[in-house]
Structures are given as C-alpha cells and as structure tokens.
Tab-separated table of C-alpha atoms in Angstrom:
chain	number	residue	atom	x	y	z
A	95	MET	CA	-27.356	2.272	-53.722
A	96	ALA	CA	-23.906	0.637	-53.982
A	97	PRO	CA	-21.853	3.496	-52.438
A	98	PRO	CA	-23.917	3.677	-49.232
A	99	ARG	CA	-23.543	-0.091	-48.825
A	100	ARG	CA	-19.741	0.174	-49.136
A	101	SER	CA	-19.757	3.065	-46.695
A	102	SER	CA	-21.826	1.041	-44.254
A	103	ASN	CA	-19.424	-1.900	-44.553
A	104	PHE	CA	-16.461	0.395	-44.035
A	105	MET	CA	-18.014	1.850	-40.872
A	106	SER	CA	-18.772	-1.637	-39.552
A	107	ILE	CA	-15.186	-2.750	-40.129
A	108	TYR	CA	-13.900	0.455	-38.513
A	109	VAL	CA	-16.064	-0.043	-35.420
A	110	VAL	CA	-15.008	-3.688	-35.099
A	111	ASN	CA	-11.341	-2.699	-35.416
A	112	GLN	CA	-11.755	-0.019	-32.776
A	113	VAL	CA	-13.381	-2.495	-30.402
A	114	ILE	CA	-10.522	-4.960	-30.970
A	115	VAL	CA	-7.952	-2.214	-30.288
A	116	VAL	CA	-9.698	-1.218	-27.053
A	117	VAL	CA	-10.001	-4.817	-25.837
A	118	LEU	CA	-6.359	-5.628	-26.621
A	119	SER	CA	-5.115	-2.409	-25.043
A	120	ASP	CA	-7.259	-3.068	-21.966
A	121	LEU	CA	-5.757	-6.517	-21.600
A	122	GLY	CA	-2.260	-5.176	-22.198
A	123	TYR	CA	-2.643	-2.456	-19.558
A	124	ASP	CA	-3.980	-4.941	-17.017
A	125	VAL	CA	-1.121	-7.360	-17.679
A	126	LEU	CA	1.491	-4.589	-17.479
A	127	LEU	CA	0.308	-3.079	-14.186
A	128	GLY	CA	-0.523	-6.463	-12.672
A	129	SER	CA	2.894	-7.868	-13.582
A	130	ILE	CA	4.745	-4.962	-11.973
A	131	ALA	CA	2.660	-5.208	-8.794
A	132	ALA	CA	3.160	-9.000	-8.657
A	133	PHE	CA	6.919	-8.541	-9.159
A	134	TYR	CA	7.039	-6.241	-6.126
A	135	VAL	CA	5.132	-8.821	-4.064
A	136	LEU	CA	7.426	-11.691	-5.005
A	137	MET	CA	10.626	-9.710	-4.535
A	138	ALA	CA	9.612	-8.017	-1.261
A	139	PRO	CA	7.035	-10.320	0.351
A	140	PHE	CA	7.490	-9.160	3.939
A	141	THR	CA	5.568	-6.408	5.704
A	142	LYS	CA	6.329	-3.634	8.182
A	143	VAL	CA	4.721	-2.315	11.346
A	144	GLU	CA	2.263	-0.034	9.500
A	145	GLU	CA	0.720	-3.110	7.909
A	146	SER	CA	0.897	-5.315	10.996
A	147	PHE	CA	-2.736	-5.134	12.116
A	148	ASN	CA	-4.302	-6.139	8.812
A	149	VAL	CA	-1.595	-8.731	8.109
A	150	GLN	CA	-2.070	-10.423	11.483
A	151	ALA	CA	-5.853	-10.136	11.113
A	152	MET	CA	-5.763	-11.884	7.723
A	153	HIS	CA	-3.573	-14.618	9.162
A	154	ASP	CA	-5.920	-15.172	12.090
A	155	ILE	CA	-9.047	-15.151	9.929
A	156	LEU	CA	-7.520	-17.731	7.580
A	157	TYR	CA	-5.941	-19.959	10.244
A	158	HIS	CA	-8.019	-19.495	13.434
A	159	TRP	CA	-11.420	-18.836	11.848
A	160	HIS	CA	-14.024	-18.390	14.603
A	161	HIS	CA	-11.584	-18.961	17.484
A	162	ILE	CA	-11.262	-15.255	18.211
A	163	GLU	CA	-9.552	-15.917	21.553
A	164	ASN	CA	-6.451	-16.970	19.573
A	165	TYR	CA	-6.290	-13.789	17.484
A	166	ASP	CA	-3.117	-11.699	17.698
A	167	HIS	CA	-4.869	-8.353	18.225
A	168	LEU	CA	-6.196	-9.380	21.647
A	169	GLU	CA	-2.612	-9.767	22.921
A	170	PHE	CA	-1.105	-6.926	20.869
A	171	PRO	CA	-3.949	-4.428	20.245
A	172	GLY	CA	-1.743	-1.585	19.022
A	173	VAL	CA	-2.127	2.106	19.806
A	174	VAL	CA	-5.583	2.427	18.225
A	175	PRO	CA	-8.031	-0.249	17.034
A	176	ARG	CA	-8.578	-0.865	13.337
A	177	THR	CA	-11.488	-2.378	11.433
A	178	PHE	CA	-11.546	-6.051	10.437
A	179	ILE	CA	-13.742	-5.410	7.386
A	180	GLY	CA	-10.873	-4.981	4.927
A	181	ALA	CA	-8.958	-7.970	6.281
A	182	LEU	CA	-12.129	-10.066	6.103
A	183	LEU	CA	-12.846	-9.168	2.461
A	184	VAL	CA	-9.261	-9.807	1.336
A	185	SER	CA	-9.162	-13.100	3.273
A	186	ILE	CA	-12.332	-14.252	1.514
A	187	LEU	CA	-10.759	-13.468	-1.869
A	188	ALA	CA	-7.558	-15.320	-0.969
A	189	SER	CA	-9.147	-18.251	0.885
A	190	PRO	CA	-9.319	-20.733	-2.078
A	191	VAL	CA	-5.600	-20.283	-2.740
A	192	VAL	CA	-4.743	-20.503	0.966
A	193	LEU	CA	-6.785	-23.704	1.227
A	194	ALA	CA	-4.737	-25.218	-1.606
A	195	ILE	CA	-1.513	-24.068	0.091
A	196	ASN	CA	-2.557	-25.787	3.320
A	197	LEU	CA	-3.529	-28.996	1.523
A	198	LEU	CA	-0.101	-29.063	-0.129
A	199	HIS	CA	1.568	-28.375	3.262
A	200	LEU	CA	3.468	-25.409	1.877
A	201	PRO	CA	5.019	-22.803	4.227
A	202	LYS	CA	2.692	-20.069	5.419
A	203	ILE	CA	4.733	-17.416	3.641
A	204	TYR	CA	2.924	-18.501	0.457
A	205	SER	CA	-0.341	-17.524	2.124
A	206	LEU	CA	1.110	-14.059	2.705
A	207	LEU	CA	1.800	-13.828	-1.019
A	208	ALA	CA	-1.780	-14.951	-1.689
A	209	VAL	CA	-3.430	-12.293	0.486
A	210	ARG	CA	-1.181	-9.552	-0.863
A	211	LEU	CA	-1.902	-10.548	-4.453
A	212	ALA	CA	-5.633	-10.669	-3.659
A	213	LEU	CA	-5.467	-7.128	-2.279
A	214	GLY	CA	-3.505	-5.994	-5.334
A	215	PHE	CA	-6.142	-7.558	-7.599
A	216	PHE	CA	-8.860	-5.539	-5.846
A	217	ILE	CA	-6.954	-2.233	-6.001
A	218	LEU	CA	-5.973	-2.712	-9.643
A	219	ALA	CA	-9.583	-3.632	-10.480
A	220	THR	CA	-10.712	-0.281	-9.041
A	221	LEU	CA	-7.927	1.469	-10.964
A	222	ARG	CA	-9.186	-0.271	-14.091
A	223	PHE	CA	-12.684	1.095	-13.502
A	224	LEU	CA	-11.182	4.557	-13.112
A	225	ARG	CA	-9.045	4.079	-16.231
A	226	VAL	CA	-12.082	3.159	-18.344
A	227	GLN	CA	-13.841	6.347	-17.265
A	228	ILE	CA	-10.714	8.342	-18.119
A	229	ARG	CA	-10.753	6.769	-21.598
A	230	ASN	CA	-14.425	7.612	-22.090
A	231	LYS	CA	-13.942	11.222	-21.023
A	232	PHE	CA	-10.460	12.111	-22.283
A	233	GLY	CA	-9.656	9.550	-24.968
A	234	LEU	CA	-7.494	6.507	-25.637
A	235	GLN	CA	-4.229	8.442	-25.782
A	236	VAL	CA	-4.686	10.052	-22.378
A	237	GLU	CA	-5.519	6.618	-20.984
A	238	ALA	CA	-2.274	5.244	-22.455
A	239	PHE	CA	-0.157	7.970	-20.857
A	240	PHE	CA	-2.031	7.481	-17.575
A	241	VAL	CA	-0.938	3.822	-17.580
A	242	ILE	CA	2.641	4.701	-18.555
A	243	LEU	CA	2.922	7.135	-15.653
A	244	LEU	CA	1.546	4.546	-13.223
A	245	ALA	CA	3.969	1.921	-14.511
A	246	ILE	CA	7.104	4.039	-14.063
A	247	GLN	CA	6.090	5.357	-10.640
A	248	PHE	CA	7.151	3.183	-7.752
A	249	HIS	CA	4.836	3.923	-4.878
A	250	MET	CA	1.363	3.242	-6.275
A	251	LEU	CA	2.081	-0.258	-7.578
A	252	PHE	CA	4.339	-1.120	-4.640
A	253	TYR	CA	1.797	-0.033	-2.051
A	254	CYS	CA	-1.294	-1.431	-3.824
A	255	THR	CA	-0.545	-4.909	-2.402
A	256	ARG	CA	0.285	-3.727	1.104
A	257	PRO	CA	-2.607	-4.097	3.581
A	258	LEU	CA	-2.559	-0.587	4.982
A	259	PRO	CA	-5.793	1.176	5.957
A	260	ASN	CA	-4.805	3.871	3.444
A	261	ILE	CA	-4.697	1.298	0.633
A	262	LEU	CA	-8.028	-0.264	1.598
A	263	ALA	CA	-9.485	3.241	1.489
A	264	LEU	CA	-7.716	3.856	-1.843
A	265	GLY	CA	-9.814	1.171	-3.515
A	266	LEU	CA	-12.987	3.028	-2.605
A	267	VAL	CA	-11.468	6.386	-3.551
A	268	ASN	CA	-10.609	4.997	-6.997
A	269	LEU	CA	-14.234	3.919	-7.388
A	270	SER	CA	-15.408	7.353	-6.276
A	271	TYR	CA	-13.143	9.014	-8.858
A	272	GLY	CA	-14.525	6.704	-11.542
A	273	TYR	CA	-18.116	7.575	-10.649
A	274	TRP	CA	-17.103	11.243	-10.527
A	275	PHE	CA	-15.880	11.134	-14.130
A	276	LYS	CA	-18.928	9.109	-15.101
A	277	GLY	CA	-21.276	11.739	-13.686
A	278	SER	CA	-22.688	9.472	-10.953
A	279	PHE	CA	-22.076	12.046	-8.232
A	280	TYR	CA	-24.147	10.445	-5.475
A	281	ALA	CA	-22.279	7.164	-5.953
A	282	THR	CA	-19.078	9.212	-5.596
A	283	LEU	CA	-20.242	10.482	-2.218
A	284	ARG	CA	-21.329	7.027	-1.030
A	285	CYS	CA	-17.899	5.522	-1.776
A	286	LEU	CA	-16.088	8.331	0.025
A	287	ILE	CA	-18.393	8.122	3.036
A	288	PHE	CA	-17.818	4.377	3.364
A	289	ALA	CA	-14.044	4.894	3.038
A	290	THR	CA	-14.148	7.637	5.684
A	291	ILE	CA	-16.271	5.839	8.257
A	292	VAL	CA	-14.794	2.361	7.893
A	293	PHE	CA	-11.161	2.627	6.741
A	294	ARG	CA	-9.649	6.110	7.060
A	295	CYS	CA	-11.361	8.939	8.878
A	296	ASP	CA	-9.031	11.439	7.162
A	297	MET	CA	-10.834	10.829	3.867
A	298	LEU	CA	-13.264	13.383	5.307
A	299	LEU	CA	-10.720	15.973	4.139
A	300	LEU	CA	-11.337	14.824	0.559
A	301	LEU	CA	-15.077	14.269	0.935
A	302	CYS	CA	-15.806	17.806	2.148
A	303	PRO	CA	-14.094	19.805	-0.651
A	304	LEU	CA	-15.442	17.449	-3.294
A	305	GLY	CA	-18.974	17.563	-1.917
A	306	LEU	CA	-18.816	21.348	-1.607
A	307	GLU	CA	-17.697	21.674	-5.229
A	308	LEU	CA	-20.535	19.443	-6.407
A	309	LEU	CA	-22.996	21.639	-4.508
A	310	LEU	CA	-21.534	24.924	-5.783
A	311	THR	CA	-21.576	23.694	-9.381
A	312	LYS	CA	-25.144	22.414	-8.896
A	313	SER	CA	-24.081	18.913	-9.851
A	314	ILE	CA	-26.107	17.641	-6.888
A	315	SER	CA	-29.006	18.989	-4.882
A	316	LEU	CA	-28.553	19.698	-1.166
A	317	TRP	CA	-31.577	17.752	0.021
A	318	LYS	CA	-30.868	14.680	-2.075
A	319	ALA	CA	-27.205	14.812	-1.014
A	320	ILE	CA	-28.216	14.902	2.653
A	321	LYS	CA	-30.447	11.849	2.214
A	322	CYS	CA	-27.762	10.019	0.237
A	323	CYS	CA	-24.990	10.793	2.731
A	324	ALA	CA	-27.138	9.998	5.755
A	325	GLY	CA	-28.133	6.607	4.381
A	326	ALA	CA	-24.535	5.712	3.464
A	327	ALA	CA	-23.275	6.890	6.864
A	328	ILE	CA	-25.868	4.883	8.823
A	329	PHE	CA	-25.087	1.748	6.813
A	330	SER	CA	-21.312	2.199	7.198
A	331	ILE	CA	-21.446	2.915	10.934
A	332	GLY	CA	-23.793	-0.001	11.541
A	333	LEU	CA	-21.607	-2.405	9.557
A	334	THR	CA	-18.321	-1.463	11.219
A	335	ILE	CA	-19.781	-1.455	14.741
A	336	PHE	CA	-21.439	-4.835	14.181
A	337	ILE	CA	-18.360	-6.615	12.781
A	338	ASP	CA	-15.667	-4.908	14.824
A	339	SER	CA	-17.501	-5.172	18.129
A	340	ILE	CA	-17.570	-8.938	17.625
A	341	MET	CA	-13.908	-9.108	16.657
A	342	TRP	CA	-12.647	-6.795	19.387
A	343	GLN	CA	-15.084	-8.222	21.963
A	344	ARG	CA	-16.313	-4.788	23.046
A	345	TRP	CA	-18.596	-2.138	21.590
A	346	LEU	CA	-16.440	-0.288	19.095
A	347	TRP	CA	-16.341	2.065	16.126
A	348	PRO	CA	-12.618	1.864	15.245
A	349	GLU	CA	-12.255	4.889	12.981
A	350	PHE	CA	-13.968	7.153	15.512
A	351	GLU	CA	-11.322	6.184	18.066
A	352	VAL	CA	-8.635	6.813	15.438
A	353	PHE	CA	-10.164	10.232	14.694
A	354	TRP	CA	-10.234	11.076	18.398
A	355	PHE	CA	-6.614	9.960	18.877
A	356	ASN	CA	-5.153	11.705	15.815
A	357	SER	CA	-7.280	14.817	15.431
A	358	VAL	CA	-8.793	15.676	18.809
A	359	LEU	CA	-5.931	14.560	21.057
A	360	ASN	CA	-3.401	15.300	18.255
A	361	ARG	CA	-1.210	12.426	19.443
A	362	SER	CA	-0.156	11.349	15.971
A	363	SER	CA	2.652	13.918	16.289
A	364	GLU	CA	4.327	11.521	18.745
A	365	TRP	CA	5.450	9.579	15.642
A	366	GLY	CA	7.296	12.570	14.176
A	367	THR	CA	6.380	15.870	12.560
A	368	HIS	CA	7.095	17.648	9.289
A	369	PRO	CA	6.592	21.272	8.188
A	370	PHE	CA	3.396	22.389	6.481
A	371	TYR	CA	4.894	22.291	2.978
A	372	TRP	CA	6.380	18.745	3.250
A	373	TYR	CA	3.767	17.048	1.058
A	374	PHE	CA	4.466	19.508	-1.768
A	375	THR	CA	8.261	19.499	-1.489
A	376	SER	CA	8.919	15.835	-0.629
A	377	ALA	CA	6.005	13.367	-0.746
A	378	LEU	CA	4.401	14.438	-4.039
A	379	PRO	CA	7.675	14.806	-5.986
A	380	ARG	CA	8.788	11.324	-4.842
A	381	SER	CA	5.489	9.646	-5.624
A	382	LEU	CA	4.640	11.458	-8.890
A	383	LEU	CA	8.153	11.959	-10.347
A	384	VAL	CA	7.738	13.332	-13.911
A	385	ALA	CA	3.989	13.690	-13.368
A	386	TYR	CA	4.589	16.359	-10.704
A	387	PRO	CA	5.570	19.188	-13.089
A	388	LEU	CA	3.385	17.798	-15.866
A	389	PHE	CA	0.123	17.987	-13.929
A	390	LEU	CA	0.392	21.792	-13.781
A	391	PHE	CA	0.564	21.934	-17.579
A	392	GLY	CA	-2.405	19.579	-17.799
A	393	VAL	CA	-4.640	22.104	-16.045
A	394	ILE	CA	-3.501	24.792	-18.485
A	395	PHE	CA	-4.070	22.617	-21.552
A	396	ASP	CA	-7.501	21.315	-20.510
A	397	ARG	CA	-9.622	23.524	-18.270
A	398	ARG	CA	-11.961	20.596	-17.494
A	399	LEU	CA	-9.263	19.260	-15.172
A	400	LEU	CA	-9.635	22.182	-12.773
A	401	PHE	CA	-12.940	20.661	-11.648
A	402	TYR	CA	-11.089	17.504	-10.572
A	403	ILE	CA	-7.820	18.999	-9.353
A	404	LEU	CA	-9.210	21.608	-6.940
A	405	PRO	CA	-10.806	19.201	-4.413
A	406	VAL	CA	-7.690	17.011	-4.386
A	407	LEU	CA	-5.392	20.001	-3.869
A	408	SER	CA	-7.683	21.167	-1.070
A	409	PHE	CA	-7.428	17.700	0.475
A	410	ILE	CA	-3.622	17.932	0.591
A	411	ILE	CA	-3.633	21.499	1.900
A	412	LEU	CA	-6.049	20.569	4.682
A	413	TYR	CA	-4.015	17.448	5.491
A	414	SER	CA	-0.860	19.558	5.668
A	415	LYS	CA	-2.181	21.177	8.822
A	416	LEU	CA	-1.667	17.912	10.724
A	417	PRO	CA	1.941	17.812	12.000
A	418	HIS	CA	2.495	14.067	11.459
A	419	LYS	CA	2.917	13.382	7.751
A	420	GLU	CA	3.599	10.301	5.649
A	421	LEU	CA	3.461	9.723	1.907
A	422	ARG	CA	0.878	6.953	2.247
A	423	PHE	CA	-1.568	9.417	3.817
A	424	ILE	CA	-2.012	11.242	0.489
A	425	ILE	CA	-1.523	8.355	-1.936
A	426	SER	CA	-5.192	8.626	-2.925
A	427	SER	CA	-4.365	11.925	-4.653
A	428	VAL	CA	-1.934	10.273	-7.103
A	429	PRO	CA	-4.529	9.078	-9.701
A	430	ILE	CA	-5.949	12.570	-10.221
A	431	PHE	CA	-2.527	14.189	-10.586
A	432	ASN	CA	-1.548	11.409	-12.996
A	433	LEU	CA	-4.633	12.141	-15.080
A	434	SER	CA	-3.688	15.809	-15.390
A	435	ALA	CA	-0.092	14.840	-16.250
A	436	ALA	CA	-1.363	12.349	-18.847
A	437	VAL	CA	-3.379	15.109	-20.538
A	438	ALA	CA	-0.252	17.271	-20.700
A	439	ALA	CA	1.875	14.407	-22.056
A	440	SER	CA	-0.771	13.637	-24.680
A	441	ARG	CA	-0.818	17.267	-25.854
A	442	ILE	CA	2.986	17.345	-26.096
A	443	TYR	CA	2.979	14.072	-28.036
A	444	ASN	CA	0.334	15.278	-30.509
A	445	ASN	CA	2.318	18.451	-31.264
A	446	ARG	CA	5.776	16.837	-31.302
A	447	LYS	CA	6.391	17.684	-35.000
A	448	LYS	CA	6.318	21.433	-34.283
A	449	SER	CA	9.657	23.020	-33.424
A	450	PHE	CA	9.026	24.206	-29.851
A	451	TRP	CA	6.843	21.225	-28.983
A	452	ASN	CA	9.516	18.868	-30.310
A	453	LEU	CA	11.898	20.201	-27.659
A	454	LEU	CA	9.247	19.610	-25.003
A	455	TYR	CA	8.751	16.091	-26.371
A	456	ILE	CA	12.464	15.310	-26.045
A	457	VAL	CA	12.444	16.658	-22.473
A	458	LEU	CA	9.365	14.524	-21.732
A	459	ILE	CA	11.074	11.347	-22.971
A	460	GLY	CA	14.147	12.167	-20.885
A	461	LEU	CA	12.054	12.771	-17.757
A	462	LEU	CA	10.166	9.506	-18.261
A	463	VAL	CA	13.482	7.612	-18.420
A	464	ILE	CA	14.789	9.435	-15.323
A	465	SER	CA	11.560	8.624	-13.478
A	466	LEU	CA	11.955	4.957	-14.347
A	467	GLY	CA	15.518	5.049	-13.013
A	468	CYS	CA	14.341	6.682	-9.784
A	469	SER	CA	11.728	3.947	-9.342
A	470	VAL	CA	14.370	1.242	-9.821
A	471	ILE	CA	16.591	2.845	-7.177
A	472	THR	CA	13.676	3.237	-4.769
A	473	PHE	CA	12.757	-0.414	-5.240
A	474	MET	CA	16.334	-1.484	-4.518
A	475	ALA	CA	16.221	0.441	-1.245
A	476	SER	CA	12.814	-0.961	-0.337
A	477	TYR	CA	13.974	-4.505	-1.095
A	478	GLU	CA	16.606	-4.119	1.645
A	479	ASN	CA	14.138	-2.587	4.097
A	480	TYR	CA	12.781	-5.811	5.650
A	481	PRO	CA	15.873	-7.231	7.416
A	482	SER	CA	14.102	-9.261	10.102
A	483	GLY	CA	11.965	-11.061	7.505
A	484	TYR	CA	15.097	-12.176	5.681
A	485	ALA	CA	16.728	-13.049	9.023
A	486	LEU	CA	13.911	-15.364	10.094
A	487	ARG	CA	13.782	-16.987	6.652
A	488	SER	CA	17.527	-17.681	6.840
A	489	LEU	CA	17.167	-19.053	10.369
A	490	HIS	CA	14.456	-21.451	9.217
A	491	LYS	CA	16.676	-22.698	6.390
A	492	VAL	CA	19.737	-23.391	8.570
A	493	GLY	CA	17.888	-24.430	11.709
A	494	ILE	CA	15.398	-26.945	10.336
A	495	GLY	CA	16.353	-30.600	10.850
A	496	HIS	CA	19.081	-29.866	13.388
A	497	MET	CA	17.018	-29.399	16.542
A	498	LYS	CA	15.886	-32.441	18.524
A	499	ASN	CA	13.410	-30.536	20.710
A	500	THR	CA	11.018	-27.656	20.249
A	501	THR	CA	12.758	-24.531	18.938
A	502	ARG	CA	11.769	-21.380	20.830
A	503	VAL	CA	12.429	-18.100	19.064
A	504	HIS	CA	12.070	-14.655	20.609
A	505	VAL	CA	11.372	-11.764	18.237
A	506	ASP	CA	12.125	-8.342	19.694
A	507	THR	CA	10.070	-5.226	18.950
A	508	PHE	CA	12.417	-3.936	16.235
A	509	SER	CA	12.311	-7.258	14.375
A	510	ALA	CA	8.530	-7.494	14.689
A	511	MET	CA	8.282	-4.039	13.102
A	512	ASN	CA	10.614	-4.697	10.181
A	513	GLY	CA	9.506	-7.767	8.290
A	514	ILE	CA	8.098	-10.443	10.596
A	515	SER	CA	4.446	-11.426	10.844
A	516	ARG	CA	2.577	-14.606	11.785
A	517	PHE	CA	2.731	-15.625	8.131
A	518	CYS	CA	6.518	-15.930	8.472
A	519	GLU	CA	6.326	-18.552	11.209
A	520	ASN	CA	7.182	-22.219	10.716
A	521	ASP	CA	4.767	-24.843	12.067
A	522	ASN	CA	7.350	-27.631	12.499
A	523	GLN	CA	8.282	-27.624	16.201
A	524	TRP	CA	8.948	-23.889	16.220
A	525	VAL	CA	7.417	-21.684	18.919
A	526	TYR	CA	7.586	-17.900	18.659
A	527	SER	CA	7.412	-15.199	21.299
A	528	LYS	CA	6.922	-11.461	20.804
A	529	GLU	CA	6.886	-10.767	24.554
A	530	GLU	CA	7.804	-7.148	25.176
A	531	GLY	CA	9.687	-5.537	28.034
A	532	ILE	CA	12.355	-8.221	28.539
A	533	HIS	CA	15.689	-6.641	29.535
A	534	LEU	CA	18.816	-7.904	27.791
A	535	GLU	CA	20.139	-9.330	31.092
A	536	GLU	CA	16.994	-11.417	31.528
A	537	PHE	CA	17.228	-13.438	28.299
A	538	CYS	CA	19.810	-15.813	29.801
A	539	GLN	CA	17.199	-16.768	32.406
A	540	ARG	CA	14.628	-17.632	29.754
A	541	ASN	CA	14.546	-20.856	27.775
A	542	PHE	CA	14.860	-19.345	24.290
A	543	THR	CA	16.745	-21.235	21.589
A	544	TYR	CA	17.259	-18.287	19.279
A	545	LEU	CA	16.862	-14.517	19.551
A	546	LEU	CA	16.181	-12.089	16.734
A	547	ASN	CA	17.352	-8.811	18.192
A	548	GLU	CA	18.642	-5.393	17.199
A	549	HIS	CA	21.502	-5.707	19.732
A	550	SER	CA	24.737	-7.402	18.721
A	551	SER	CA	25.669	-8.752	22.161
A	552	ILE	CA	23.388	-10.463	24.692
A	553	LYS	CA	24.520	-12.261	27.840
A	554	GLY	CA	24.085	-16.039	27.649
A	555	PHE	CA	23.810	-16.035	23.846
A	556	GLU	CA	26.296	-16.077	20.988
A	557	CYS	CA	25.744	-14.025	17.863
A	558	LEU	CA	25.414	-16.522	15.009
A	559	PHE	CA	24.941	-14.217	12.042
A	560	LYS	CA	23.607	-10.788	11.134
A	561	VAL	CA	21.435	-9.348	8.391
A	562	ASP	CA	22.104	-5.971	6.831
A	563	GLY	CA	19.410	-3.482	5.941
A	564	PHE	CA	19.102	-0.255	4.011
A	565	SER	CA	20.638	2.773	5.708
A	566	ARG	CA	20.986	5.582	3.141
A	567	MET	CA	21.842	6.489	-0.440
A	568	ARG	CA	25.295	7.724	-1.331
A	569	LEU	CA	26.382	9.778	-4.358
A	570	HIS	CA	29.776	9.075	-5.885
A	571	VAL	CA	31.737	9.521	-9.086
A	572	GLY	CA	31.241	6.644	-11.507
A	573	PHE	CA	28.414	4.480	-12.773
A	574	PRO	CA	25.916	4.130	-11.316
A	575	PRO	CA	26.282	7.495	-9.569
A	576	ILE	CA	24.100	6.364	-6.659
A	577	SER	CA	24.851	3.420	-4.388
A	578	MET	CA	23.091	2.006	-1.346
A	579	VAL	CA	24.722	1.987	2.043
A	580	LYS	CA	23.713	-0.988	4.173
A	581	GLU	CA	24.498	-1.670	7.804
A	582	PRO	CA	23.712	-4.477	10.279
A	583	LYS	CA	20.099	-4.247	11.424
A	584	VAL	CA	19.154	-7.641	12.917
A	585	TYR	CA	21.333	-10.087	14.853
A	586	ILE	CA	20.485	-13.770	15.287
A	587	HIS	CA	21.704	-15.170	18.613
A	588	GLY	CA	21.890	-18.784	19.770
A	589	ASN	CA	21.689	-20.076	23.339
A	590	ILE	CA	25.265	-21.025	24.398
A	591	GLU	CA	23.906	-23.859	26.563
A	592	ASN	CA	22.403	-25.571	23.533
A	593	THR	CA	25.022	-27.957	22.166
A	594	ASP	CA	23.049	-28.522	18.935
A	595	ILE	CA	23.692	-24.868	18.135
A	596	MET	CA	27.200	-24.443	19.493
A	597	ASP	CA	28.580	-27.531	17.711
A	598	ARG	CA	27.723	-26.087	14.316
A	599	SER	CA	29.660	-23.607	12.195
A	600	TRP	CA	28.089	-20.149	11.898
A	601	PRO	CA	29.175	-17.052	9.903
A	602	GLY	CA	29.400	-14.973	13.074
A	603	CYS	CA	28.702	-11.247	13.478
A	604	SER	CA	32.147	-9.668	13.298
C-alpha cells in the first residue's frame, strides 16, 4: 500500500506546483501587458480626432452629469452620431478616480489618464479571458508566445486605451473569440451582435462568415441561432435607442446612421481611399510584424486553426471592398492571427534542437528582435503626433499667473484634431473657443488672448512659439539607420494689444 500513497502524494504536489505556475504566469502576463499599455498612456496622453466623440462624451458625463445642454456633441455633432454607451461604461469605471482628482484640485488632464486607463483595463480584461481559453485549448507554451507577440507589437497595446468605436467593439470581439474557443457558440454570436448594433456596424462582416461556418459545421442549429440572434438584436437595438435618444435629444439609432453613411451612401471614401489589397500589404504587416509570416505556418502546423482563421480572413477580404481603409478598422483580427503565429512559434521552439528547426529558431529570435525595434520606432513617431496637445500644455505652463484678466484661447480645427480635448482645458480663468469658419483676417477683430493655429502668421497677433510634430521617417547611413523628421505643426500666437503678453520674452517662431 506504500507505493500508491507515495504516488498519490507525488501527483498532489505536481498538481499544486502546476497551479502555482499558472497563477504566477497569469499575474506576470497581466503585469507585462498592463505596464506596456500604461506606459503608452503616460507618454502619449493626448487624443486625436478619431477619438474625439468618446473623449468629449466621457468628459461631459464626468463633469456635466445630467446637464446635457452643456455637452460638447450638441455644438459639434460630427459627421455621424455615435453611441454614448461605451463612454458611459468607461466613465462609470473611472468615476471614483476622477472624483479623487477633483477633490485634490488636480488638472483635468489626470482625468483623461484615468478614463484611458479604465478603458485599457476593460480591453486587457477581455484579452485575458481570451488568453485563458487559448491556454485551455492549445497549452501553456502557446499562451506564452501569444503574450510575447502582443507585447512586442505596437498597435494593439497602444490602441487598447484609445476610446475609438473600434476599440470598444474590440472588447466584445475578444469575448466572442474566448467563447468561440470555449465552445459557447451562442454566446459568441450574442457578443458579436451587440458589438455590431451598438459600436461598429462593420462587425457584421465578421459575424456573417463566423455564423455561416458554425452552421455549416453543425456547431449550432439554425432555429436556435435565429432565436438567439433575434433576442440579442432586440435587446441591443432597444438599449442603444433608449440611451442615445436621450443623449442626442432625438430618436436615434447611431450605428444605423453610420451604416447608411458609410455603406449605402459610400461617403466614407471622402476621407481617402486605398486599393483592395492594402490591408494585406500594409495594415496587417505593420500591426502583426513577425506574426504576419508566422500565422501562415501556424495553419500548416495545426489544422484546428483553419476553423478560426477562415472567418477572420473572410472578414478582411469583405472589408477590403470598401474604398476607405484604416488599420484600426481590422484591429479585431489581430488576436486570431497572433494565436496562429504563437502556435507556429511554439512548434519551432519545441524542435529547436534539430538541425533545420534550429535555423528557423534563430530566424525567429531575430525577427522578434526586429519587431521590437519596429515597435519602438513606431512609438517614437506616435509620441510626436499630438503637437497641439503639447502646445496647449506649454501655453498653460508659461501663461498661468501672468494674466490679470480672463484668458481667451481660440483652438483652430487642425489643433482640435491633433491632441486637444476638453480634458486638456484649464479651469483657472481660461476660456476656450473652437468656433469654426473664422477667416485669418477676422481674428484681429475678436478678443482672443492666444491662438493655437496651423498658420505661422496672423494679422494682429505675434507668433510666440511653435511646436514641431512628426512628418516622416528618413533612412541614412549610421546608427540608428532610421531617424524622424519633424516640422512645425502648431503655432501659438499672442494678441499684440495685450501688454502682459508683449512685455514678456518668448522663443519666437523663426
């Protein structure tokens, strides 16, 4: 009887050790990905025009509460309406921190950090759910490579804290992927339907191929799928119409109007077009880096992946038919391609002691290092891509305490699109205007103290200083072989009739 007892003890110790390894690795992965995302937030806190609706909505929810008449979207509604549901959920998550910030009388820019970190927490939590399902289905090693690929790629962790509709939808897509791997196929459909109806209507291009595959493989029954999808659709439509009609003060289903504008009227092409193959030759290589060639090998090494890759590839092919293309539109495909690449990397690692596989392993290590370098360079460019945010922050630092009266600042359209939001404003006797359509000759007739403008010379104002922004990358001989080219993007002008400004020393714009 003694040997079985020792065997039982050994198995108990083994199981406990395995649990400890999983828990510690889980914590380590969360800390790693969370730290990188938080670093991006702290180093590049400002936002651009694509994020403007949700950023302004979060600000208004946190600072104006039920006083909807003061909300920014009523004065600047944008081209198409967007839902408030995502902004509301993120604001609720961030509200305790924002309350503490207000009690401590800290600048509102800290509240911007709070809402972005809250959004990042939600997205990374959904990625964690997906990661756990990957571990259960493909093993600990594949999970480890999945995390490594995410960590060395720039776009996923940089964008996960940016309040874009695509990122809000990404959280639900991550959940749907997790349920997909788990075998909860109807939950997969519910998540995608909610994402499609509420956040991004283009998720329909992922929902349809995935749903069709589930039907063809008999993973779901047609009748039960119809009931499931109908119930989720009715709930989603009812929720978005109820909340957004109140916020927009008219009956409204935002994503239907977006669908009509982009797909039926095809007006999204007014913002630029790319050829059909652009996602495959530009967006995916930039976002996936080393994972782009690896994911093809993953499908060869593990045929189970074909079940997951085909709907996502179909999604990108269908999306490629729309002329207006941006990387963020297909960012929800990145986790699946990373999974396939992680399977390939795991197979190469396991066979690294064999002659041919050892060569592949060396190439893999080299590509991982190159990918990390590419991410560093991309971050450096992105850091310089918010010139007006840095300009307003500098103006606050040099202007505070020197003005006797209210300081009136005009922010032109370019500056409002490249780093400035309501979170960047200062509450101490500063008044801001984003009034559009003012000609350069008219500013001298208006009582503005400062102007943030893309033009270097404006009648009645003197250029006080300028802020450079990213222009392009340049290759050259030497180390590093790539350098950034910056050029003046935003000019800060002071009213020449204001003696408080003119009596001071400024860097100038020459």
